[in-house]
Short mmCIF file of C-alpha atoms and ligand atoms in Angstrom, two decimals:
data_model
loop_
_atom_site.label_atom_id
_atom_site.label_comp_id
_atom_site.label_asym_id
_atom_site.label_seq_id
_atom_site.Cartn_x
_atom_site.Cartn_y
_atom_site.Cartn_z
CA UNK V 104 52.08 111.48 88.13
CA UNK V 105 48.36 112.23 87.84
CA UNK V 106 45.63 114.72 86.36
CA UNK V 107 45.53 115.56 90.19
CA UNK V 108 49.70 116.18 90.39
CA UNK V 109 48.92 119.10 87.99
CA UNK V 110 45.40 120.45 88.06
CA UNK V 111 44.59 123.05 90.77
CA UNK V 112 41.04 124.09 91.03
CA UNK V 113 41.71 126.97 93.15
CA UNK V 114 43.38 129.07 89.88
CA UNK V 115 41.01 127.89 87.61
CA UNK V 116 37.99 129.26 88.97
CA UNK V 117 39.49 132.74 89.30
CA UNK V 118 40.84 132.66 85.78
CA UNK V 119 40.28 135.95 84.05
CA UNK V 120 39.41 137.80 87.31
CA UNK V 121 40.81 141.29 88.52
CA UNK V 122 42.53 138.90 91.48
CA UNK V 123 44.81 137.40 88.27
CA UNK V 124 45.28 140.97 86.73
CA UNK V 125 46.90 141.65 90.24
CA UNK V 126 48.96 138.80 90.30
CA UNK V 127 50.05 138.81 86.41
CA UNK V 128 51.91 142.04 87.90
CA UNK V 129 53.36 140.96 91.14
CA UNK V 130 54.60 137.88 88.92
CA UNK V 131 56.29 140.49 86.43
CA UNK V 132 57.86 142.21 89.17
CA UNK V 133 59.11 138.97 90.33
CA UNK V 134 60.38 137.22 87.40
CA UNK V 135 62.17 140.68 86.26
CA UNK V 136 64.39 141.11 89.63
CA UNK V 137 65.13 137.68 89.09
CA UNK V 138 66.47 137.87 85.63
CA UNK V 139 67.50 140.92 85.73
CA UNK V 140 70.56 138.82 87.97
CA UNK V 141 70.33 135.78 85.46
CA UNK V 142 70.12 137.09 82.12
CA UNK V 143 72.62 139.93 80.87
CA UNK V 144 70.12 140.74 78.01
CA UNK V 145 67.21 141.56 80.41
CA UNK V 146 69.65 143.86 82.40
CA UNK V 147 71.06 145.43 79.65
CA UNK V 148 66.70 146.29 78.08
CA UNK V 149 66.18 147.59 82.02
CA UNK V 150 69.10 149.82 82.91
CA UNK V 151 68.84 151.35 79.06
CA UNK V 152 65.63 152.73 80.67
CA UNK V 153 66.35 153.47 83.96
CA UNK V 154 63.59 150.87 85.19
CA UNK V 155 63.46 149.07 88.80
CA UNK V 156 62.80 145.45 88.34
CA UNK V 157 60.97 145.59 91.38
CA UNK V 158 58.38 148.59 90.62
CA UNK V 159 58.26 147.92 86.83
CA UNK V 160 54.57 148.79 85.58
CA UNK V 161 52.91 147.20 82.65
CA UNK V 162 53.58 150.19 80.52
CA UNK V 163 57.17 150.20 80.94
CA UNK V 164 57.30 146.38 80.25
CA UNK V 165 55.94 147.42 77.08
CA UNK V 166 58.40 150.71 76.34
CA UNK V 167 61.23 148.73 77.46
CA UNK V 168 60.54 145.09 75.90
CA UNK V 169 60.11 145.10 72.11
CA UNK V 170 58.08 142.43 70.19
CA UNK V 171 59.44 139.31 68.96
CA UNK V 172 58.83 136.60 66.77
CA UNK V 173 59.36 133.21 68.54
CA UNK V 174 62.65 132.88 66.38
CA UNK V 175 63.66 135.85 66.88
CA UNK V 176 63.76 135.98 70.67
CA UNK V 177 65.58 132.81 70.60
CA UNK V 178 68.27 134.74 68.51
CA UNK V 179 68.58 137.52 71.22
CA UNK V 180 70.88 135.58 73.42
CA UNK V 181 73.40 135.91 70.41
CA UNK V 182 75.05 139.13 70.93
CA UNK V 183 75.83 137.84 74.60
CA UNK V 184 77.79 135.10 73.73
CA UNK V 185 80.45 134.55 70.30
CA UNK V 186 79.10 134.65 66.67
CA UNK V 187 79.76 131.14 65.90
CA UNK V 188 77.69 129.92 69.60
CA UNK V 189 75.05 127.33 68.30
CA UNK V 190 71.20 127.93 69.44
CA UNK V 191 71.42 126.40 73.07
CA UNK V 192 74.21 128.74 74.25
CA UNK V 193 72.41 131.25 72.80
CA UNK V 194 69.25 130.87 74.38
CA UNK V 195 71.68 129.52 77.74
CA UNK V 196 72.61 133.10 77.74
CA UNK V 197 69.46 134.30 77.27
CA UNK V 198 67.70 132.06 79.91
CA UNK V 199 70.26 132.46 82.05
CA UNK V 200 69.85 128.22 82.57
CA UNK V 201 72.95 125.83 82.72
CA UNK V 202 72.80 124.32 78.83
CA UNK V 203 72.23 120.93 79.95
CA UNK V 204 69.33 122.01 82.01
CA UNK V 205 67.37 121.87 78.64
CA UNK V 206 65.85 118.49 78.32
CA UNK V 207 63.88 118.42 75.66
CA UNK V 208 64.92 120.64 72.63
CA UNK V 209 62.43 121.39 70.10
CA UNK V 210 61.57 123.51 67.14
CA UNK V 211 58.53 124.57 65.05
CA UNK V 212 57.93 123.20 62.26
CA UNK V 213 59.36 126.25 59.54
CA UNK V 214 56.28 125.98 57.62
CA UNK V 215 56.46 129.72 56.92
CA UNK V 216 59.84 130.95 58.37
CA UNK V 217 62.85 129.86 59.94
CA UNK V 218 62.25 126.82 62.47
CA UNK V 219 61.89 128.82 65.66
CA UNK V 220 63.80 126.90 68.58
CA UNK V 221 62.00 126.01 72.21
CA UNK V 222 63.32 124.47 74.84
CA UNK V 223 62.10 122.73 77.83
CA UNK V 224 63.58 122.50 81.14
CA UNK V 225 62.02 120.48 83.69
CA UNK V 226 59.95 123.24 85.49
CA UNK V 227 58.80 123.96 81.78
CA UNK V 228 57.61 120.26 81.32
CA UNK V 229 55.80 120.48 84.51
CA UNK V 230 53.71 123.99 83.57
CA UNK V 231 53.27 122.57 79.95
CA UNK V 232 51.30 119.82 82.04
CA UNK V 233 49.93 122.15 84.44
CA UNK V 234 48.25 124.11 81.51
CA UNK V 235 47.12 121.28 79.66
CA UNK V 236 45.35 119.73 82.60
CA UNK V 237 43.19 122.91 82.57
CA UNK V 238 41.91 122.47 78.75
CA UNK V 239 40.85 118.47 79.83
CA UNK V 240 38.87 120.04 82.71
CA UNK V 241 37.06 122.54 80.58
CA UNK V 242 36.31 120.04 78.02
CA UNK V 243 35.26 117.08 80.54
CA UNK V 244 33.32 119.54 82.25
CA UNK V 245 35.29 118.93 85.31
CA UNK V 246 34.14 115.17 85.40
CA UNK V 247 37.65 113.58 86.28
CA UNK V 248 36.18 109.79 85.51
CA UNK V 249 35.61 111.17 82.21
CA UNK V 250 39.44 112.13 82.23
CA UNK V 251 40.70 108.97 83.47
CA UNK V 252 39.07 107.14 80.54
CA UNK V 253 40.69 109.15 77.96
CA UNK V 254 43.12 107.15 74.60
CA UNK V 255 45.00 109.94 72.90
CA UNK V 256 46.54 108.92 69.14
CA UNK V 257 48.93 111.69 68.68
CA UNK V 258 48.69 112.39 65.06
CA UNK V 259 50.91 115.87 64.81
CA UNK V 260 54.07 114.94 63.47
CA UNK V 261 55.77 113.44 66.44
CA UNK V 262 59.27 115.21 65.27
CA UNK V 263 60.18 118.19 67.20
CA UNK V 264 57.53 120.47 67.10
CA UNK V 265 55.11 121.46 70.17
CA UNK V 266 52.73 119.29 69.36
CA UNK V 267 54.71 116.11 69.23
CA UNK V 268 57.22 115.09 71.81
CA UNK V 269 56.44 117.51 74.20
CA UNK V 270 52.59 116.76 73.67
CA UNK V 271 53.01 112.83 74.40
CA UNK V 272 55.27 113.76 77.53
CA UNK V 273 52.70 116.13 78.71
CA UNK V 274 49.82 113.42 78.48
CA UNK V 275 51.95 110.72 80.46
CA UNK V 276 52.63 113.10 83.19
CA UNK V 277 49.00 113.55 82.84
CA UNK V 278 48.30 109.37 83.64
CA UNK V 279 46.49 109.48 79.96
CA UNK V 280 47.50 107.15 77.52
CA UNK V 281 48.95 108.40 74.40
CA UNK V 282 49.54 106.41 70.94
CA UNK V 283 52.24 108.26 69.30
CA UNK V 284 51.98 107.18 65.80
CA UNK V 285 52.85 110.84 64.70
CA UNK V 286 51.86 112.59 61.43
CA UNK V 287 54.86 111.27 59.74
CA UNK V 288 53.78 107.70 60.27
CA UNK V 289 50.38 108.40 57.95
CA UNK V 290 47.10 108.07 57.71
CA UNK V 291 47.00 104.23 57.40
CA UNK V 292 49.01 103.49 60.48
CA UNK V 293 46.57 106.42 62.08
CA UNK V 294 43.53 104.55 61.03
CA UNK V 295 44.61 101.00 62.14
CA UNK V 296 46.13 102.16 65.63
CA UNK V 297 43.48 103.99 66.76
CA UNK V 298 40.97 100.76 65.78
CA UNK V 299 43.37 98.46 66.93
CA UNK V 300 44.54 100.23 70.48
CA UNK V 301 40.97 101.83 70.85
CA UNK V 302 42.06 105.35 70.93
CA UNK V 303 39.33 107.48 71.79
CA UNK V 304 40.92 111.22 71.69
CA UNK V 305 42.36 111.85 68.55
CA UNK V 306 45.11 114.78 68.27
CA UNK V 307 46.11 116.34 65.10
CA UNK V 308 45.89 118.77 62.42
CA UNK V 309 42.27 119.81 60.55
CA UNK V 310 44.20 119.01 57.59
CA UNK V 311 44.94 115.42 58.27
CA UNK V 312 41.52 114.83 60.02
CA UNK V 313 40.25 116.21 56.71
CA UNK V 314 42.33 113.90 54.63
CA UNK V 315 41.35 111.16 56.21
CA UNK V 316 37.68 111.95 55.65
CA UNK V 317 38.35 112.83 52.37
CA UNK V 318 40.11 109.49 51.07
CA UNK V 319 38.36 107.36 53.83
CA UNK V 320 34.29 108.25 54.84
CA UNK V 321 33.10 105.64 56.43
CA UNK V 322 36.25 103.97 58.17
CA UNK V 323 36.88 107.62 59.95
CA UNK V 324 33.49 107.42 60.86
CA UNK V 325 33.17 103.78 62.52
CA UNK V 326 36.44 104.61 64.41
CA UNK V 327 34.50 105.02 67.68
CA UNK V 328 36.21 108.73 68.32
CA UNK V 329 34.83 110.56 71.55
CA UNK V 330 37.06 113.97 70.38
CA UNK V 331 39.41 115.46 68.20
CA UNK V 332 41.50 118.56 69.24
CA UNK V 333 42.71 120.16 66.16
CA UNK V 334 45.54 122.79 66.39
CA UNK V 335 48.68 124.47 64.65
CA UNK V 336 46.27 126.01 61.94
CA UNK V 337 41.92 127.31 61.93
CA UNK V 338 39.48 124.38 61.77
CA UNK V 339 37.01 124.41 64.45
CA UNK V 340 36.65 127.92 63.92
CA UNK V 341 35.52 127.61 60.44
CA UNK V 342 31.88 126.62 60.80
CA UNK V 343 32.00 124.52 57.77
CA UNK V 344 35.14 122.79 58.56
CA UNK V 345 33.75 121.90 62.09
CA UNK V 346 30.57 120.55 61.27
CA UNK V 347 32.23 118.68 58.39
CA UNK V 348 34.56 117.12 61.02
CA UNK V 349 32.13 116.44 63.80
CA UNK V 350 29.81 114.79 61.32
CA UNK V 351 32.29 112.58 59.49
CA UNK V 352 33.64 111.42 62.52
CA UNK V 353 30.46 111.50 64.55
CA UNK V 354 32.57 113.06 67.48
CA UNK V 355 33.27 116.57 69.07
CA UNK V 356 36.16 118.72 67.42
CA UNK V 357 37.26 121.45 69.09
CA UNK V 358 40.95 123.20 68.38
CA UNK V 359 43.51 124.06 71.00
CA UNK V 360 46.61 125.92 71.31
CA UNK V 361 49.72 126.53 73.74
CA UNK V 362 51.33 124.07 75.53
CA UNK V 363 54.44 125.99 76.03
CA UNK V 364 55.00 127.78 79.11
CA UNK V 365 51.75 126.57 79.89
CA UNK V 366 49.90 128.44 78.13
CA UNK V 367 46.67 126.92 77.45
CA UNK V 368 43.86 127.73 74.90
CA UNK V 369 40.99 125.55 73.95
CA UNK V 370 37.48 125.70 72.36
CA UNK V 371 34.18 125.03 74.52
CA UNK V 372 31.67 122.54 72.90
CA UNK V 373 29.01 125.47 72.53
CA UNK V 374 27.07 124.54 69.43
CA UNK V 375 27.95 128.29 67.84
CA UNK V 376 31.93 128.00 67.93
CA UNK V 377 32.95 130.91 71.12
CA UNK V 378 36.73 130.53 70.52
CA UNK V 379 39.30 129.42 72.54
CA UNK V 380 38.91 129.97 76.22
CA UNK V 381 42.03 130.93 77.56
CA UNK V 382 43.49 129.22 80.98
CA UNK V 383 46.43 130.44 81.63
CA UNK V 384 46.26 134.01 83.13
CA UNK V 385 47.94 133.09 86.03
CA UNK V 386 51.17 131.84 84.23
CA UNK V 387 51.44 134.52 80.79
CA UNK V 388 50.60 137.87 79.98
CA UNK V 389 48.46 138.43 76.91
CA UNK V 390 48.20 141.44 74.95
CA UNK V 391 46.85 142.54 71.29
CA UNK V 392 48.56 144.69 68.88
CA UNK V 393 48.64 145.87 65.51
CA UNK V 394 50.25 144.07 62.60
CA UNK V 395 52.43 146.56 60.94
CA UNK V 396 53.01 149.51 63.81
CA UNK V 397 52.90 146.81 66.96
CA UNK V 398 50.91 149.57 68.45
CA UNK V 399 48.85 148.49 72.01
CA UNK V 400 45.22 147.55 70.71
CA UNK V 401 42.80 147.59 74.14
CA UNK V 402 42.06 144.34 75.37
CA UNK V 403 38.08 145.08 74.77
CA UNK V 404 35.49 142.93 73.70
CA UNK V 405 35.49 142.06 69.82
CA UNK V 406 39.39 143.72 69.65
CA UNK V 407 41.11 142.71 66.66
CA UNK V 408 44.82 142.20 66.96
CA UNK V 409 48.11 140.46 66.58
CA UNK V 410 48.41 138.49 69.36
CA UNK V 411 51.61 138.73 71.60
CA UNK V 412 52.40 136.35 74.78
CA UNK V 413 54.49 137.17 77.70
CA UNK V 414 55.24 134.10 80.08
CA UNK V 415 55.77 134.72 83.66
CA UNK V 416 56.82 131.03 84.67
CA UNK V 417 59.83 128.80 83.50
CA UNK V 418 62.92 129.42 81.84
CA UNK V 419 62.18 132.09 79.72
CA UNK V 420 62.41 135.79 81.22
CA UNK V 421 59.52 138.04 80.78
CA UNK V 422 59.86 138.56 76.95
CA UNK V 423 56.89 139.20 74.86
CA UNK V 424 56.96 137.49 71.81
CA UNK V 425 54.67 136.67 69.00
CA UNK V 426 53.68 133.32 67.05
CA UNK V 427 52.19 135.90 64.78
CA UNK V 428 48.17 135.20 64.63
CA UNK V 429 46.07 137.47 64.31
CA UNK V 430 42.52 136.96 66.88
CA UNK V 431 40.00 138.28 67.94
CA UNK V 432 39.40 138.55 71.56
CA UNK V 433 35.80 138.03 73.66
CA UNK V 434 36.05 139.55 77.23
CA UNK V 435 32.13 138.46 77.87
CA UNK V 436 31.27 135.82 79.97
CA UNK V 437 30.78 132.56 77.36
CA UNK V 438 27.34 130.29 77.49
CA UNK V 439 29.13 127.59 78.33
CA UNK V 440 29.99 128.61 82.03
CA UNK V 441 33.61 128.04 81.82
CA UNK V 442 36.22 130.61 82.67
CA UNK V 443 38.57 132.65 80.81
CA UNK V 444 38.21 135.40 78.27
CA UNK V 445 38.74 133.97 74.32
CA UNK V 446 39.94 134.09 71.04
CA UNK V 447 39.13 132.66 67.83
CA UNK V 448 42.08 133.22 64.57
CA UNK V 449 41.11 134.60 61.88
CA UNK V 450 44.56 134.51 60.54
CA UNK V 451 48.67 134.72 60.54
CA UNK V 452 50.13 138.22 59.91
CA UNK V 453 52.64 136.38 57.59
CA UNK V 454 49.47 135.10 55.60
CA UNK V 455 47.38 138.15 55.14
CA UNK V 456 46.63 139.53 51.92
CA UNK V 457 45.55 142.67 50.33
CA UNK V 458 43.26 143.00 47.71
CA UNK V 459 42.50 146.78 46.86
CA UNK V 460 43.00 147.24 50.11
CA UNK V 461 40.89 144.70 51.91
CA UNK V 462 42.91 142.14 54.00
CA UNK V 463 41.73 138.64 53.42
CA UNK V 464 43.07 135.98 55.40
CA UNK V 465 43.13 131.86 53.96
CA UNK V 466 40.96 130.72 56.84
CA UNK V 467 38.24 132.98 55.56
CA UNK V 468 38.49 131.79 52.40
CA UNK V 469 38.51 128.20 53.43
CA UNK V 470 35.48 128.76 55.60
CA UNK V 471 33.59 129.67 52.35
CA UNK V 472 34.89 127.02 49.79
CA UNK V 473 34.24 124.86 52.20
CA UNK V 474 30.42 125.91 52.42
CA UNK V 475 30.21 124.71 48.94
CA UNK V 476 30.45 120.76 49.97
CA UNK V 477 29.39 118.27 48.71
CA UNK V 478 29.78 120.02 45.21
CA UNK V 479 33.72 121.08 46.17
CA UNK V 480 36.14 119.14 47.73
CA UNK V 481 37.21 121.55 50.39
CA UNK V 482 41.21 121.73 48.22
CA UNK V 483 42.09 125.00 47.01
CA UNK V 484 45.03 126.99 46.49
CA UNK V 485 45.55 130.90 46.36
CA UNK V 486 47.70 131.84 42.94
CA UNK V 487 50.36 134.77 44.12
CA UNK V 488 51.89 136.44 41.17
CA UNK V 489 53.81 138.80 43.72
CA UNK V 490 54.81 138.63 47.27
CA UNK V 491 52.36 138.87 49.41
CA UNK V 492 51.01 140.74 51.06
CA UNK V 493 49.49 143.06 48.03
CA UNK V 494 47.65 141.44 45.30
CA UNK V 495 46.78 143.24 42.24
CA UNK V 496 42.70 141.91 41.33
CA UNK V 497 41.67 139.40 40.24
CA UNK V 498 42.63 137.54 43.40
CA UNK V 499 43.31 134.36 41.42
CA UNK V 500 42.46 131.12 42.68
CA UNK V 501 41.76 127.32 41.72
CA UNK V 502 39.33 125.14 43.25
CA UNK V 503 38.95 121.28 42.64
CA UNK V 504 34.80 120.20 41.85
CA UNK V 505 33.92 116.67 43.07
CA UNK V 506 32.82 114.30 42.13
CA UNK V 507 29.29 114.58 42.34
CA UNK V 508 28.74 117.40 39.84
CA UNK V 509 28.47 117.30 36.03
CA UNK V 510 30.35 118.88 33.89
CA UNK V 511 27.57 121.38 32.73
CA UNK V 512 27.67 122.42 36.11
CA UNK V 513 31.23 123.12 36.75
CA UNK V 514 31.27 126.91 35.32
CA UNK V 515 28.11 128.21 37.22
CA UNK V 516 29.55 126.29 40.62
CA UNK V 517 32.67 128.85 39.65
CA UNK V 518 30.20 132.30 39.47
CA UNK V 519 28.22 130.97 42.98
CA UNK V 520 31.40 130.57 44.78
CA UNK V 521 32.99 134.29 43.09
CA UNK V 522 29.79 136.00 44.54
CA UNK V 523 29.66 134.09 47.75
CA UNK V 524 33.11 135.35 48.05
CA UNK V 525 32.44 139.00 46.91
CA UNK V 526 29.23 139.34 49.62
CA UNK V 527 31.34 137.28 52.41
CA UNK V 528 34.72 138.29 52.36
CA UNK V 529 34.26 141.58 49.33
CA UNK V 530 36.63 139.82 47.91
CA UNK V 531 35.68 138.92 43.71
CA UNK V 532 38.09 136.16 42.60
CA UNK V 533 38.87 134.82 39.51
CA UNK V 534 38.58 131.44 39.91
CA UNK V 535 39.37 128.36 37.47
CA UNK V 536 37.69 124.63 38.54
CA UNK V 537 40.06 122.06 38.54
CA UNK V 538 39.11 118.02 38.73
CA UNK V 539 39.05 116.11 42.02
CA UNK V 540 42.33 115.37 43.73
CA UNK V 541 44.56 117.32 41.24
CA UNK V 542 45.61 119.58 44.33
CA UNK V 543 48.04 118.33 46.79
CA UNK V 544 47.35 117.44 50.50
CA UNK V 545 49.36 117.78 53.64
CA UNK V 546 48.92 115.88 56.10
CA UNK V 547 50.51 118.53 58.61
CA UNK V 548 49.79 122.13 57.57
CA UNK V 549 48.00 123.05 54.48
CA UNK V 550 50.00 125.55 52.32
CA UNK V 551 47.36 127.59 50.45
CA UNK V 552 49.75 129.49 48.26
CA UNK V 553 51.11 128.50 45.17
CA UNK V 554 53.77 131.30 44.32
CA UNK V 555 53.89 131.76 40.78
CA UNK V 556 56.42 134.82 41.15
CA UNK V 557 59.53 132.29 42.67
CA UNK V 558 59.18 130.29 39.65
CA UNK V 559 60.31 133.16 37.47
ZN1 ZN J 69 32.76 128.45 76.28
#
């Protein structure tokens, strides 16, 4: 198994071309006569509506199949099969798949839900490679020496999510060497493998390539890093948090998501971040909608929407489903010559707030402390006296100084970064300065709510 087993050039120059658009249908039309036999639930959603597999259009698919979130379409399967059936009979039934056709059974992480269960059957495995290949073309700029030489230190937490397991099989089906020290096995071990093995491709969270800068400077920067590809939350979409990166490190950071059903998304290098090209037309349906009413947003240029995916390879039918991000979407051709239309996050539906009115999303927020470096830290957290998504103003926040101010300076560093946030985001917080280090950092996901209203 190879970059060549997997990579087919012949798709990936059409990417995002009214030849796909055709085929994204004729795929549909496929995959729903064939489950329509194999999975009881997708008959069930089609006869309900009197629809033809075979001539469904895209606005039936939409009528007939509501949205999801990834948990929740696992669930579906349940009403097919007993009350007490655990999650792989469940999403047997759904699927349609023998159980033990599942080889690799994984979850998300839960960080703000219910763990949402997906499984991989070998045809999944082999798209999840077939979409990542795409991503190391764009980013290699099609040079497949370049490829070859790649060392990837997997540094998302190895334990069931996307990102671990299924990430390390992809790259050895891939021929690329993988480290998997995992999240879980820290920063230190992080540090000394990739200096000790030579890793030159390192994989992980913003938040833990930020912690290592943060408690380490000038090791992360002598580590000899070509890359990092960020994912599972916004970093090289917030200008500050990218050039922090890419200068700390002295390397290229761009942020990626997917992997599952082989759906691919990754950023170009373009010096002005163009979002995350997306390379897998060919194998899921995109669409936008709107948060609250799931209404169909046009897929137009600048569109702002909640994104929702529909994969048309695999084991899963033709379900549209939702990891809940909100993007925005770029249909116009990007600088950088690569194909595919893309999307930068701007936030999670399940993290939005309101202020007066005004949605505000963390990222935002981050992008603008973060603007305040070397003064700040970066750290801050979000103070919610009441479940989100309202919050009644002041939107109250703390927000650690470094080291390198005095104290005198502390209280007008609060009122710059209040009206930075009032003119950037019309947002005006309330915010109190707290000392270096006094907030807590995760090395997987930052959590930038403190909930004062569940300790009451
Ligand atoms: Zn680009």
């Amino acid at each position: 198994m190879s970059f060549k087993t997997y990579f087919q050039k012949d798709m990936y120059d059409i990417l995002n071309s009214e030849k796909v658009k055709g085929l994204q249908l004729e795929k549909l039309r496929l995959r729903m006569q064939h489950f329509y036999v194999k999975s009881l639930l997708i008959k069930i959603v089609l006869d309900a509506m009197d629809i033809v597999p075979s001539e469904i259009t895209m606005e039936q698919f939409r009528k007939a199949v509501p949205i999801r979130l990834q948990r929740e379409a696992a669930e579906s399967g349940a009403s097919m099969v007993s009350d007490d059936a655990n999650i792989v009979d469940q999403l047997a039934s759904l699927t349609g798949e023998d159980p033990q056709n599942f080889k690799l059974l994984c979850s998300t992480s839960g960080t703000t839900g219910d763990p949402s269960p997906y499984f991989f059957t070998e045809e999944d495995l082999e798209y999840a490679a077939q979409g990542f290949s795409r991503g190391l073309y764009l980013l290699n700029n099609g040079d497949e020496e370049k490829i070859k030489q790649l060392r990837v230190l997997q540094g998302f937490a190895l334990s069931m999510v996307g990102a671990g397991l299924p990430a390390v099989e992809t790259f050895i089906r891939l021929g690329i060497p993988v480290i998997p020290v995992g999240a879980e096995g820290g920063t230190e071990k992080i540090f000394y493998f990739t200096e000790k093995f030579g890793a030159n491709f390192l994989f992980c969270t913003p938040s833990l390539a930020e912690y290592m800068l943060d408690t380490q400077p000038d090791r992360s920067k002598s580590l000899g890093l070509n890359r990092i590809m960020c994912g599972a939350e916004p970093g090289a979409g917030i200008p500050e948090l990218r050039e922090k990166i890419q200068t700390g490190f002295n390397c290229k950071l761009c942020d990626a998501m997917g992997l599952v059903w082989g759906v691919m998304f990754v950023s170009c290098d373009e010096d002005e971040y163009q979002g995350m090209h997306f390379l897998s037309d060919d194998l899921a349906i995109v669409e936008l909608v709107d948060p609250d009413s799931h209404a169909h947003i046009p897929f137009e240029n600048g569109a702002i929407g909640q994104i929702v995916l529909t994969p048309l390879v695999g084991s899963m039918p033709p379900i549209r489903v939702s990891s809940g991000d909100i993007v925005q979407v770029f249909t116009d051709p990007c600088k950088c010559g690569a194909p595919g239309w893309r999307m930068k996050v701007i936030g999670r539906s399940d993290d939005m707030l309101k202020v007066k009115g005004v949605v505000v999303y963390p990222a935002a927020i981050d992008g603008v402390i973060t603007g305040f470096a070397p003064r700040v830290t970066g750290a801050f957290k979000i103070l919610l006296e009441e479940p989100p998504p309202r919050v009644s103003p002041p939107l109250k926040m703390k927000v650690e100084y470094s080291e390198e101010i005095n104290e005198a300076e502390i209280s007008s560093l609060s009122k710059e970064i209040e009206n930075e946030m009032h003119v950037k985001l019309k947002v005006r917080p309330q915010i109190e300065m707290v000392p270096p280090m006094s907030i807590d950092r995760a090395t997987y996901k930052t959590n930038f709510f403190e909930k004062l209203y569940e300790d009451t």
